Amino acid sequence: MNAAARSGRLGLGIIGAGRVGPVLGAALAGAGHAIVGISAVSAESRDRAHAMLPQAPILDVPTLVERSELVILAIPDGELPGLVSGLAATGTWQPGQLVLHTAPGYGVDVLRPAAEAGAIPLAVHPALEFTGTSLDLSRLGESWFAVTAPTPVLPIAQALVVEMGGEPVVIADDDRAAYAEAIATATAFSRSIVEQSTGILAGIGVENPGAFLSSLLRSAVDNALMRAGAPSSLDLGLLDELGGARPGARPGDAAQPGDGAADDDGRGWFLRGE
């Protein structure tokens, strides 16, 4: 075990340079973990990796896994089982290595081939629609994460979420499919409603229909969330102004960047773990 691991800092490898992987890597790097490298194939993914993690080398997947103590699998859901089993077949997974995937519909069972090689399986999905830019780093501080892991190592997954600024919520392995359905429903309907309503307004000549509807949509979503028992962005802003503790906040927590911003409630939804 190297010095980073002994101090609680981990060597972090990221497989997937879509919208999610580089952002989570940057958040964990901000918490003191060391970026070993990131895998990126397309020119777009390489540009994103360099923008979010400028010091991180681009490495092939086997090298990345062999050098990392924590491996984040931020790839499309459909590619996850094949990648995990393929790396197991080549003996790449290492005993004691943390393996974390971000796919909403999978629990830890998809990581069984890695676990059988001695790796520690973690399923962590941020309920956020990512842009793949630094904007997401502040939004993580207002986001909830679905966490699934074997009971003995569940605190590890929860601690990683807290280090990224989020709030962990435990989802049972058997409930991950229902969780993914909820995420998909929220994503699809919110996008569809915005596209349909802005299209209608554009059709009658309203300029910049997105801006026209922005306050209405935010207030409607805030009101719906309040009825569902969630604090709205207005509630959070008032709590910050009054010095009150946020729901779910831990003693000693510092305010996160972007907390209570009127134009960013950070409560998007992310459908795919890529």
mmCIF file of C-alpha atoms in Angstrom:
data_model
loop_
_atom_site.group_PDB
_atom_site.id
_atom_site.type_symbol
_atom_site.label_atom_id
_atom_site.label_comp_id
_atom_site.label_asym_id
_atom_site.label_seq_id
_atom_site.Cartn_x
_atom_site.Cartn_y
_atom_site.Cartn_z
ATOM 1 C CA MET A 1 0.000 0.000 0.000
ATOM 2 C CA ASN A 2 1.456 3.364 -0.964
ATOM 3 C CA ALA A 3 1.648 6.544 1.111
ATOM 4 C CA ALA A 4 -1.485 8.014 -0.474
ATOM 5 C CA ALA A 5 -3.572 5.027 0.566
ATOM 6 C CA ARG A 6 -2.149 5.030 4.099
ATOM 7 C CA SER A 7 -3.141 8.694 4.505
ATOM 8 C CA GLY A 8 -6.673 8.031 3.250
ATOM 9 C CA ARG A 9 -5.924 9.604 -0.118
ATOM 10 C CA LEU A 10 -6.509 7.351 -3.110
ATOM 11 C CA GLY A 11 -4.968 7.073 -6.536
ATOM 12 C CA LEU A 12 -7.974 7.635 -8.812
ATOM 13 C CA GLY A 13 -8.413 6.271 -12.316
ATOM 14 C CA ILE A 14 -11.391 7.301 -14.464
ATOM 15 C CA ILE A 15 -12.693 5.143 -17.280
ATOM 16 C CA GLY A 16 -14.891 7.289 -19.500
ATOM 17 C CA ALA A 17 -14.438 10.948 -20.401
ATOM 18 C CA GLY A 18 -18.079 11.758 -21.073
ATOM 19 C CA ARG A 19 -19.934 14.401 -19.096
ATOM 20 C CA VAL A 20 -19.718 12.623 -15.733
ATOM 21 C CA GLY A 21 -16.300 11.037 -15.255
ATOM 22 C CA PRO A 22 -14.094 14.139 -15.528
ATOM 23 C CA VAL A 23 -16.405 16.115 -13.223
ATOM 24 C CA LEU A 24 -16.406 13.455 -10.491
ATOM 25 C CA GLY A 25 -12.646 13.162 -10.904
ATOM 26 C CA ALA A 26 -12.210 16.908 -10.465
ATOM 27 C CA ALA A 27 -14.456 16.871 -7.379
ATOM 28 C CA LEU A 28 -12.452 14.056 -5.762
ATOM 29 C CA ALA A 29 -9.185 15.717 -6.723
ATOM 30 C CA GLY A 30 -10.446 18.804 -4.932
ATOM 31 C CA ALA A 31 -10.913 16.620 -1.851
ATOM 32 C CA GLY A 32 -7.256 15.613 -1.997
ATOM 33 C CA HIS A 33 -7.255 12.394 -4.024
ATOM 34 C CA ALA A 34 -4.592 11.946 -6.694
ATOM 35 C CA ILE A 35 -5.625 11.534 -10.321
ATOM 36 C CA VAL A 36 -3.716 8.625 -11.843
ATOM 37 C CA GLY A 37 -5.201 9.147 -15.279
ATOM 38 C CA ILE A 38 -8.290 8.983 -17.453
ATOM 39 C CA SER A 39 -9.259 6.963 -20.504
ATOM 40 C CA ALA A 40 -10.555 8.925 -23.485
ATOM 41 C CA VAL A 41 -10.980 7.761 -27.067
ATOM 42 C CA SER A 42 -12.703 10.445 -29.149
ATOM 43 C CA ALA A 43 -11.301 13.911 -29.780
ATOM 44 C CA GLU A 44 -14.271 15.405 -27.922
ATOM 45 C CA SER A 45 -13.672 13.256 -24.845
ATOM 46 C CA ARG A 46 -9.954 14.081 -24.885
ATOM 47 C CA ASP A 47 -10.739 17.797 -25.043
ATOM 48 C CA ARG A 48 -13.144 17.421 -22.119
ATOM 49 C CA ALA A 49 -10.597 15.469 -20.104
ATOM 50 C CA HIS A 50 -7.913 18.089 -20.694
ATOM 51 C CA ALA A 51 -10.316 20.912 -19.793
ATOM 52 C CA MET A 52 -11.486 19.378 -16.503
ATOM 53 C CA LEU A 53 -8.318 17.473 -15.535
ATOM 54 C CA PRO A 54 -5.444 19.265 -17.283
ATOM 55 C CA GLN A 55 -2.726 17.402 -15.362
ATOM 56 C CA ALA A 56 -4.216 13.928 -15.839
ATOM 57 C CA PRO A 57 -2.527 11.672 -18.402
ATOM 58 C CA ILE A 58 -4.619 9.843 -20.989
ATOM 59 C CA LEU A 59 -4.048 6.125 -20.381
ATOM 60 C CA ASP A 60 -5.367 2.892 -21.820
ATOM 61 C CA VAL A 61 -7.878 1.033 -19.643
ATOM 62 C CA PRO A 62 -5.690 -1.871 -18.456
ATOM 63 C CA THR A 63 -2.864 0.468 -17.424
ATOM 64 C CA LEU A 64 -5.323 2.751 -15.674
ATOM 65 C CA VAL A 65 -6.842 -0.094 -13.655
ATOM 66 C CA GLU A 66 -3.477 -1.568 -12.721
ATOM 67 C CA ARG A 67 -2.230 1.779 -11.336
ATOM 68 C CA SER A 68 -5.377 2.908 -9.490
ATOM 69 C CA GLU A 69 -6.707 2.258 -5.988
ATOM 70 C CA LEU A 70 -10.128 3.690 -6.895
ATOM 71 C CA VAL A 71 -11.506 3.110 -10.393
ATOM 72 C CA ILE A 72 -14.560 5.085 -11.541
ATOM 73 C CA LEU A 73 -16.502 3.470 -14.388
ATOM 74 C CA ALA A 74 -18.408 6.387 -15.954
ATOM 75 C CA ILE A 75 -19.485 4.705 -19.188
ATOM 76 C CA PRO A 76 -22.843 4.021 -20.891
ATOM 77 C CA ASP A 77 -24.953 1.429 -19.094
ATOM 78 C CA GLY A 78 -24.864 -1.029 -21.963
ATOM 79 C CA GLU A 79 -21.065 -1.150 -21.997
ATOM 80 C CA LEU A 80 -20.646 -1.754 -18.277
ATOM 81 C CA PRO A 81 -21.163 -5.542 -17.961
ATOM 82 C CA GLY A 82 -18.844 -6.339 -20.855
ATOM 83 C CA LEU A 83 -16.064 -4.077 -19.598
ATOM 84 C CA VAL A 84 -16.190 -5.454 -16.058
ATOM 85 C CA SER A 85 -16.191 -9.085 -17.165
ATOM 86 C CA GLY A 86 -13.536 -8.451 -19.799
ATOM 87 C CA LEU A 87 -11.126 -6.941 -17.293
ATOM 88 C CA ALA A 88 -11.819 -9.863 -14.965
ATOM 89 C CA ALA A 89 -11.015 -12.336 -17.733
ATOM 90 C CA THR A 90 -7.620 -10.715 -18.263
ATOM 91 C CA GLY A 91 -6.881 -10.672 -14.515
ATOM 92 C CA THR A 92 -6.713 -6.879 -14.398
ATOM 93 C CA TRP A 93 -8.789 -6.232 -11.271
ATOM 94 C CA GLN A 94 -6.801 -6.138 -8.034
ATOM 95 C CA PRO A 95 -7.647 -7.313 -4.501
ATOM 96 C CA GLY A 96 -8.697 -4.419 -2.259
ATOM 97 C CA GLN A 97 -9.235 -2.067 -5.177
ATOM 98 C CA LEU A 98 -12.346 0.148 -5.034
ATOM 99 C CA VAL A 99 -14.466 -0.103 -8.192
ATOM 100 C CA LEU A 100 -17.279 2.449 -8.508
ATOM 101 C CA HIS A 101 -19.769 2.677 -11.365
ATOM 102 C CA THR A 102 -22.217 5.509 -12.066
ATOM 103 C CA ALA A 103 -24.990 3.667 -13.940
ATOM 104 C CA PRO A 104 -28.427 4.351 -12.394
ATOM 105 C CA GLY A 105 -30.028 1.000 -13.225
ATOM 106 C CA TYR A 106 -27.298 -1.270 -11.893
ATOM 107 C CA GLY A 107 -26.460 -2.108 -8.319
ATOM 108 C CA VAL A 108 -23.298 -3.934 -7.316
ATOM 109 C CA ASP A 109 -24.164 -7.272 -8.932
ATOM 110 C CA VAL A 110 -22.849 -6.017 -12.283
ATOM 111 C CA LEU A 111 -19.456 -5.682 -10.565
ATOM 112 C CA ARG A 112 -19.458 -9.311 -9.408
ATOM 113 C CA PRO A 113 -16.579 -10.334 -11.732
ATOM 114 C CA ALA A 114 -14.420 -7.609 -10.165
ATOM 115 C CA ALA A 115 -15.561 -8.537 -6.655
ATOM 116 C CA GLU A 116 -14.662 -12.179 -7.274
ATOM 117 C CA ALA A 117 -11.133 -10.959 -8.014
ATOM 118 C CA GLY A 118 -11.056 -9.222 -4.625
ATOM 119 C CA ALA A 119 -12.164 -5.721 -5.632
ATOM 120 C CA ILE A 120 -14.648 -3.729 -3.541
ATOM 121 C CA PRO A 121 -17.856 -2.940 -5.518
ATOM 122 C CA LEU A 122 -19.629 0.412 -5.179
ATOM 123 C CA ALA A 123 -22.602 1.777 -7.162
ATOM 124 C CA VAL A 124 -22.921 5.569 -6.926
ATOM 125 C CA HIS A 125 -25.218 7.579 -9.183
ATOM 126 C CA PRO A 126 -25.472 11.399 -8.919
ATOM 127 C CA ALA A 127 -29.015 12.645 -9.552
ATOM 128 C CA LEU A 128 -27.823 15.507 -11.699
ATOM 129 C CA GLU A 129 -27.884 16.285 -15.396
ATOM 130 C CA PHE A 130 -24.276 17.011 -16.220
ATOM 131 C CA THR A 131 -22.891 19.558 -18.651
ATOM 132 C CA GLY A 132 -19.377 18.130 -18.425
ATOM 133 C CA THR A 133 -18.020 21.539 -17.373
ATOM 134 C CA SER A 134 -16.898 23.210 -14.152
ATOM 135 C CA LEU A 135 -20.499 24.389 -13.650
ATOM 136 C CA ASP A 136 -21.270 20.882 -12.433
ATOM 137 C CA LEU A 137 -18.795 21.136 -9.556
ATOM 138 C CA SER A 138 -20.935 23.701 -7.750
ATOM 139 C CA ARG A 139 -24.114 21.797 -8.569
ATOM 140 C CA LEU A 140 -22.733 18.659 -6.915
ATOM 141 C CA GLY A 141 -22.996 20.535 -3.623
ATOM 142 C CA GLU A 142 -26.780 20.643 -4.015
ATOM 143 C CA SER A 143 -27.226 17.113 -5.342
ATOM 144 C CA TRP A 144 -28.213 13.746 -3.958
ATOM 145 C CA PHE A 145 -26.457 10.516 -4.858
ATOM 146 C CA ALA A 146 -27.960 7.034 -4.979
ATOM 147 C CA VAL A 147 -25.540 4.731 -3.152
ATOM 148 C CA THR A 148 -25.548 0.924 -3.231
ATOM 149 C CA ALA A 149 -22.820 -1.243 -1.719
ATOM 150 C CA PRO A 150 -22.312 -4.280 0.509
ATOM 151 C CA THR A 151 -23.058 -3.291 4.102
ATOM 152 C CA PRO A 152 -19.456 -3.523 5.383
ATOM 153 C CA VAL A 153 -18.188 -1.062 2.753
ATOM 154 C CA LEU A 154 -21.256 1.180 2.487
ATOM 155 C CA PRO A 155 -19.544 3.896 4.597
ATOM 156 C CA ILE A 156 -16.787 4.091 1.977
ATOM 157 C CA ALA A 157 -19.286 4.923 -0.763
ATOM 158 C CA GLN A 158 -21.047 7.424 1.477
ATOM 159 C CA ALA A 159 -17.759 9.098 2.402
ATOM 160 C CA LEU A 160 -16.780 9.502 -1.255
ATOM 161 C CA VAL A 161 -20.131 11.192 -1.958
ATOM 162 C CA VAL A 162 -19.653 13.568 0.960
ATOM 163 C CA GLU A 163 -16.161 14.399 -0.294
ATOM 164 C CA MET A 164 -17.703 15.375 -3.631
ATOM 165 C CA GLY A 165 -20.085 17.704 -1.785
ATOM 166 C CA GLY A 166 -23.202 15.595 -2.257
ATOM 167 C CA GLU A 167 -25.720 13.896 -0.001
ATOM 168 C CA PRO A 168 -25.757 10.075 -0.103
ATOM 169 C CA VAL A 169 -29.030 8.165 -0.078
ATOM 170 C CA VAL A 170 -28.897 4.391 0.242
ATOM 171 C CA ILE A 171 -30.809 2.499 -2.469
ATOM 172 C CA ALA A 172 -31.198 -1.262 -2.088
ATOM 173 C CA ASP A 173 -29.736 -3.360 -4.882
ATOM 174 C CA ASP A 174 -33.174 -4.749 -5.739
ATOM 175 C CA ASP A 175 -34.572 -1.201 -6.010
ATOM 176 C CA ARG A 176 -32.070 0.115 -8.532
ATOM 177 C CA ALA A 177 -34.359 -0.647 -11.498
ATOM 178 C CA ALA A 178 -37.192 1.363 -9.919
ATOM 179 C CA TYR A 179 -34.742 4.139 -9.093
ATOM 180 C CA ALA A 180 -33.553 4.243 -12.705
ATOM 181 C CA GLU A 181 -37.182 4.427 -13.870
ATOM 182 C CA ALA A 182 -37.781 7.452 -11.635
ATOM 183 C CA ILE A 183 -34.677 9.158 -13.001
ATOM 184 C CA ALA A 184 -35.656 8.366 -16.584
ATOM 185 C CA THR A 185 -39.201 9.646 -16.037
ATOM 186 C CA ALA A 186 -38.038 12.922 -14.530
ATOM 187 C CA THR A 187 -35.495 13.426 -17.309
ATOM 188 C CA ALA A 188 -37.756 12.586 -20.220
ATOM 189 C CA PHE A 189 -40.796 14.532 -19.035
ATOM 190 C CA SER A 190 -38.882 17.646 -18.012
ATOM 191 C CA ARG A 191 -37.112 17.820 -21.356
ATOM 192 C CA SER A 192 -40.278 17.056 -23.305
ATOM 193 C CA ILE A 193 -42.300 19.720 -21.514
ATOM 194 C CA VAL A 194 -39.648 22.378 -22.083
ATOM 195 C CA GLU A 195 -39.236 21.482 -25.762
ATOM 196 C CA GLN A 196 -42.992 21.392 -26.411
ATOM 197 C CA SER A 197 -43.837 24.624 -24.605
ATOM 198 C CA THR A 198 -40.932 26.611 -26.049
ATOM 199 C CA GLY A 199 -41.825 25.302 -29.501
ATOM 200 C CA ILE A 200 -45.389 26.562 -29.163
ATOM 201 C CA LEU A 201 -44.202 30.000 -28.058
ATOM 202 C CA ALA A 202 -41.675 30.186 -30.871
ATOM 203 C CA GLY A 203 -44.482 29.305 -33.280
ATOM 204 C CA ILE A 204 -46.486 32.379 -32.280
ATOM 205 C CA GLY A 205 -43.479 34.660 -32.584
ATOM 206 C CA VAL A 206 -42.240 34.919 -28.985
ATOM 207 C CA GLU A 207 -38.552 35.716 -29.069
ATOM 208 C CA ASN A 208 -36.243 33.680 -26.818
ATOM 209 C CA PRO A 209 -39.009 31.401 -25.488
ATOM 210 C CA GLY A 210 -36.575 29.622 -23.147
ATOM 211 C CA ALA A 211 -35.881 32.809 -21.226
ATOM 212 C CA PHE A 212 -39.576 33.680 -21.267
ATOM 213 C CA LEU A 213 -40.477 30.416 -19.520
ATOM 214 C CA SER A 214 -37.468 30.139 -17.225
ATOM 215 C CA SER A 215 -39.024 31.714 -14.122
ATOM 216 C CA LEU A 216 -42.299 29.861 -14.637
ATOM 217 C CA LEU A 217 -40.596 26.498 -15.017
ATOM 218 C CA ARG A 218 -38.291 26.990 -12.033
ATOM 219 C CA SER A 219 -41.139 28.094 -9.792
ATOM 220 C CA ALA A 220 -43.376 25.243 -10.969
ATOM 221 C CA VAL A 221 -40.642 22.692 -10.290
ATOM 222 C CA ASP A 222 -39.838 24.284 -6.920
ATOM 223 C CA ASN A 223 -43.504 24.149 -5.923
ATOM 224 C CA ALA A 224 -43.804 20.526 -7.012
ATOM 225 C CA LEU A 225 -40.663 19.614 -5.062
ATOM 226 C CA MET A 226 -41.998 21.387 -1.986
ATOM 227 C CA ARG A 227 -45.206 19.372 -2.210
ATOM 228 C CA ALA A 228 -43.051 16.247 -2.416
ATOM 229 C CA GLY A 229 -41.213 17.275 0.735
ATOM 230 C CA ALA A 230 -38.042 18.670 -0.834
ATOM 231 C CA PRO A 231 -36.671 22.155 -0.077
ATOM 232 C CA SER A 232 -36.837 24.563 -2.994
ATOM 233 C CA SER A 233 -33.977 26.775 -4.150
ATOM 234 C CA LEU A 234 -35.790 29.696 -2.501
ATOM 235 C CA ASP A 235 -35.923 27.821 0.805
ATOM 236 C CA LEU A 236 -32.222 27.056 0.596
ATOM 237 C CA GLY A 237 -31.381 30.656 -0.221
ATOM 238 C CA LEU A 238 -33.366 31.947 2.759
ATOM 239 C CA LEU A 239 -31.681 29.424 5.048
ATOM 240 C CA ASP A 240 -28.284 30.629 3.860
ATOM 241 C CA GLU A 241 -29.216 34.284 4.413
ATOM 242 C CA LEU A 242 -30.520 33.528 7.896
ATOM 243 C CA GLY A 243 -27.594 31.321 8.809
ATOM 244 C CA GLY A 244 -29.750 28.223 9.254
ATOM 245 C CA ALA A 245 -28.686 24.657 8.608
ATOM 246 C CA ARG A 246 -29.764 23.016 5.392
ATOM 247 C CA PRO A 247 -31.844 19.851 5.551
ATOM 248 C CA GLY A 248 -29.465 16.905 5.694
ATOM 249 C CA ALA A 249 -26.484 19.110 6.519
ATOM 250 C CA ARG A 250 -23.858 17.744 8.870
ATOM 251 C CA PRO A 251 -22.430 19.747 11.796
ATOM 252 C CA GLY A 252 -19.497 21.838 10.638
ATOM 253 C CA ASP A 253 -20.428 21.651 6.960
ATOM 254 C CA ALA A 254 -19.322 24.686 5.020
ATOM 255 C CA ALA A 255 -21.555 26.296 2.425
ATOM 256 C CA GLN A 256 -20.915 24.906 -1.034
ATOM 257 C CA PRO A 257 -20.210 27.102 -4.070
ATOM 258 C CA GLY A 258 -23.428 27.977 -5.823
ATOM 259 C CA ASP A 259 -25.659 27.287 -2.800
ATOM 260 C CA GLY A 260 -28.978 29.090 -3.097
ATOM 261 C CA ALA A 261 -28.181 30.723 -6.437
ATOM 262 C CA ALA A 262 -31.401 32.058 -7.894
ATOM 263 C CA ASP A 263 -30.507 30.988 -11.412
ATOM 264 C CA ASP A 264 -29.210 27.502 -10.547
ATOM 265 C CA ASP A 265 -30.949 25.156 -8.164
ATOM 266 C CA GLY A 266 -28.638 22.319 -9.195
ATOM 267 C CA ARG A 267 -31.487 19.824 -9.278
ATOM 268 C CA GLY A 268 -31.241 18.488 -12.793
ATOM 269 C CA TRP A 269 -31.517 14.803 -13.538
ATOM 270 C CA PHE A 270 -29.002 12.598 -15.228
ATOM 271 C CA LEU A 271 -30.218 9.567 -17.095
ATOM 272 C CA ARG A 272 -27.139 7.746 -18.354
ATOM 273 C CA GLY A 273 -24.024 6.934 -16.402
ATOM 274 C CA GLU A 274 -21.590 8.219 -19.029
#
